[in-house]
PDB file of C-alpha atoms in Angstrom:
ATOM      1  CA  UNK U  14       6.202 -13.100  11.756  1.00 72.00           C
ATOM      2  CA  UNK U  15       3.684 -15.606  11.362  1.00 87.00           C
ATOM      3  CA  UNK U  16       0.800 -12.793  12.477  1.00 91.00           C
ATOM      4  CA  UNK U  17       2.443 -11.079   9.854  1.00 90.00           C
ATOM      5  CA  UNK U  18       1.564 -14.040   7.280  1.00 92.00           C
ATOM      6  CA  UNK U  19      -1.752 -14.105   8.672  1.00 94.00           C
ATOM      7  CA  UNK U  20      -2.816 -10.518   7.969  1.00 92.00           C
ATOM      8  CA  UNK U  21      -1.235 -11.117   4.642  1.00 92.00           C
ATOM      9  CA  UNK U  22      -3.003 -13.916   3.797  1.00 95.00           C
ATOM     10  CA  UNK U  23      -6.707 -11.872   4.974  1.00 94.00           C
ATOM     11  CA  UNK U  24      -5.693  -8.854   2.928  1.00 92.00           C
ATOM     12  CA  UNK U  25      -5.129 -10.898  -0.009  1.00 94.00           C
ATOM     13  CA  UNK U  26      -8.198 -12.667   0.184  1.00 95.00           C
ATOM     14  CA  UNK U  27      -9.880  -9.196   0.293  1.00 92.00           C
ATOM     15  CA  UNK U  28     -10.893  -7.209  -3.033  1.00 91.00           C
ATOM     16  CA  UNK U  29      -8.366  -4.761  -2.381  1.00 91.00           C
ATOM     17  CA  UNK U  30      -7.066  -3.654  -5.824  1.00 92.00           C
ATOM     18  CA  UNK U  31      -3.915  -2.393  -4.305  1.00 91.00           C
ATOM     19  CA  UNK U  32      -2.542  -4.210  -1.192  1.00 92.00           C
ATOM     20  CA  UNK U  33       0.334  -2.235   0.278  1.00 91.00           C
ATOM     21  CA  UNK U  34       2.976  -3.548   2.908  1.00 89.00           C
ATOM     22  CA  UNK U  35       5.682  -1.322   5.104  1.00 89.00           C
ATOM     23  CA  UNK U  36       8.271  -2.792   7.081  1.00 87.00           C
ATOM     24  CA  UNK U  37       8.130  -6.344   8.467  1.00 86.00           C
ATOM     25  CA  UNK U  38       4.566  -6.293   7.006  1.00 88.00           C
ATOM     26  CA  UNK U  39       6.117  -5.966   3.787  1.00 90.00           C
ATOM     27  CA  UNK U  40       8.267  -8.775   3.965  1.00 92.00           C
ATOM     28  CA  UNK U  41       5.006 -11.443   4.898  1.00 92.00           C
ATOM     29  CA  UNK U  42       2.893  -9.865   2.201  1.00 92.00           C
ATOM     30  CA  UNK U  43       5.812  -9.972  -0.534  1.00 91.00           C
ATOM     31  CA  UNK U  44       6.571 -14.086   1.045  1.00 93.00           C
ATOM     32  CA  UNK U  45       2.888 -14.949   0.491  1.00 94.00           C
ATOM     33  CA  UNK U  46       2.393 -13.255  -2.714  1.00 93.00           C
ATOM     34  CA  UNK U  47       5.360 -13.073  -4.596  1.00 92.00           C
ATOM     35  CA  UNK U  48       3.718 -12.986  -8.418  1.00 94.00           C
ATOM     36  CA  UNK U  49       0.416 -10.488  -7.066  1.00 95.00           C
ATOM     37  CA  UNK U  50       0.394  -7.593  -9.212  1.00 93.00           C
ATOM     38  CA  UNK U  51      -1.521  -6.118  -6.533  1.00 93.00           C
ATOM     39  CA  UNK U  52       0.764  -5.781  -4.305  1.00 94.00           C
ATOM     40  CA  UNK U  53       3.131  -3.218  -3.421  1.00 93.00           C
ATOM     41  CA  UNK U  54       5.581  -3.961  -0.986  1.00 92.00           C
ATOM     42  CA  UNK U  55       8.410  -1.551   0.517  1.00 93.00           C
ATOM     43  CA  UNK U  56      11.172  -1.551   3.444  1.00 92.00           C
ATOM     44  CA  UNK U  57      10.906   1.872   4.358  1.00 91.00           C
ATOM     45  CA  UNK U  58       7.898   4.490   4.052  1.00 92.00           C
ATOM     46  CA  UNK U  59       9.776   7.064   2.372  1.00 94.00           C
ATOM     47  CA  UNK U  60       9.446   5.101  -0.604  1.00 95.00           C
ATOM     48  CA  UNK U  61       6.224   3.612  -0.441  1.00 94.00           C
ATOM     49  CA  UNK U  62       4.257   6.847  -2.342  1.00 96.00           C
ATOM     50  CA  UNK U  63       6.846   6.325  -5.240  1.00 96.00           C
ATOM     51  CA  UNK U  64       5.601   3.165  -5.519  1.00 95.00           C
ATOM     52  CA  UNK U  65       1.872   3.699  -5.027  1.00 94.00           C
ATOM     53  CA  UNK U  66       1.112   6.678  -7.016  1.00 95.00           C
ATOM     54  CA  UNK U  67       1.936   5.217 -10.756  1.00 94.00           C
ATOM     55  CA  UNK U  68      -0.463   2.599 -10.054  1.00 93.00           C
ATOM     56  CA  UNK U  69      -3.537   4.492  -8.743  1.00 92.00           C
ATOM     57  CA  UNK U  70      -6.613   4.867 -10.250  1.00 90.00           C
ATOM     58  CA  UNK U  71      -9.249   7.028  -9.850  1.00 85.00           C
ATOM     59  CA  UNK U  72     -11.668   4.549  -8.230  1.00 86.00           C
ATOM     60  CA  UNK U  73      -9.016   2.222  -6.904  1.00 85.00           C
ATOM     61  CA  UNK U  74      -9.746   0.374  -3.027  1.00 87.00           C
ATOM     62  CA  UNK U  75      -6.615   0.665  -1.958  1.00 83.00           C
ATOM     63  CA  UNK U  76      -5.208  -1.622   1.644  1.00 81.00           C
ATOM     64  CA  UNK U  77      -2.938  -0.239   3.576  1.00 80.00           C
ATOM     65  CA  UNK U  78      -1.078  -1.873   6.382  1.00 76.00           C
ATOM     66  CA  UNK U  79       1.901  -1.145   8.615  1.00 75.00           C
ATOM     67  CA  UNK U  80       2.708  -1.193  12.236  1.00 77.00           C
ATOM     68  CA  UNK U  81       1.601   2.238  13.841  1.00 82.00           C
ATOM     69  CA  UNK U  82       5.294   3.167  14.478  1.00 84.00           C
ATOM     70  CA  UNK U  83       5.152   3.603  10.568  1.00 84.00           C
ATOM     71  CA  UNK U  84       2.621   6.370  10.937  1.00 88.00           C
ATOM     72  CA  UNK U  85       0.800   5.867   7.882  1.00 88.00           C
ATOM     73  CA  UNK U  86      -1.164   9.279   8.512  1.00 89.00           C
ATOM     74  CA  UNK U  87       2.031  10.737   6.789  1.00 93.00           C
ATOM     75  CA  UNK U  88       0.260   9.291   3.215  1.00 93.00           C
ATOM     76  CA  UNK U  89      -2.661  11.333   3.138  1.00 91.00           C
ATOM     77  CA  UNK U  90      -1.351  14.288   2.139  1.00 94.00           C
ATOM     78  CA  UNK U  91      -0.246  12.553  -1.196  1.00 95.00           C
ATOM     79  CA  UNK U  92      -3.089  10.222  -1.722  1.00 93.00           C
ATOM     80  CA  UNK U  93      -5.948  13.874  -1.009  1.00 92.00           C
ATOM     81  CA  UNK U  94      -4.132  15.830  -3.746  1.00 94.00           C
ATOM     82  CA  UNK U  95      -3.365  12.946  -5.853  1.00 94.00           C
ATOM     83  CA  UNK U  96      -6.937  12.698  -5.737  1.00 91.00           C
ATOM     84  CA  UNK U  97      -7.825  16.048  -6.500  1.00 91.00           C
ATOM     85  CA  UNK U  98      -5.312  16.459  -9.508  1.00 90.00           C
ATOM     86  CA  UNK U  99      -7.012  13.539 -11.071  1.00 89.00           C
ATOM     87  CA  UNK U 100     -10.808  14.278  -9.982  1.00 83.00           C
ATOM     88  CA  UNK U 101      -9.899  17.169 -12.422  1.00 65.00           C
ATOM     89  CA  UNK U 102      -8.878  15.646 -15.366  1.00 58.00           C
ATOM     90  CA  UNK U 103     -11.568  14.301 -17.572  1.00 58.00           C
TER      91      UNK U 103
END
């Protein structure tokens, strides 16, 4: 856990203007930040994206971090059309 509170600690300190946490991750990022509105921590992946998406913004850096058993891959899909449905809007 306390590599956990390490990376935490880094992605915090990074200009990240979201900062998002799955699993044990998660719990370290949501210890060492408790009152950061940027980040958004979650237990499980499925409901990370329900938690992302109505705080995007069009030129947002967003952080993401979770063990690679997580496959985090599986948020692309979302975050490309996301994307696109809002690169269309004026």
């Amino acid at each position: 856990m306390s590599q956990h509170r390490d990376v935490a600690r880094a992605a915090l300190a990074s200009k990240a203007d979201l900062i998002a946490g799955v699993g044990d991750f998660a719990e370290a990022l949501a210890a060492e930040a408790p009152d950061d509105s940027r980040v958004v921590a979650v237990p499980e992946f499925e409901q990370l994206w329900s938690h992302l998406e109505p705080r995007l913004k069009p030129d947002a850096v967003m952080l993401l971090k979770a063990s690679r058993g997580m496959q985090l891959e599986r948020l692309v899909p979302h975050i490309t059309e996301w994307a696109t449905r809002n690169a269309a809007e004026p």
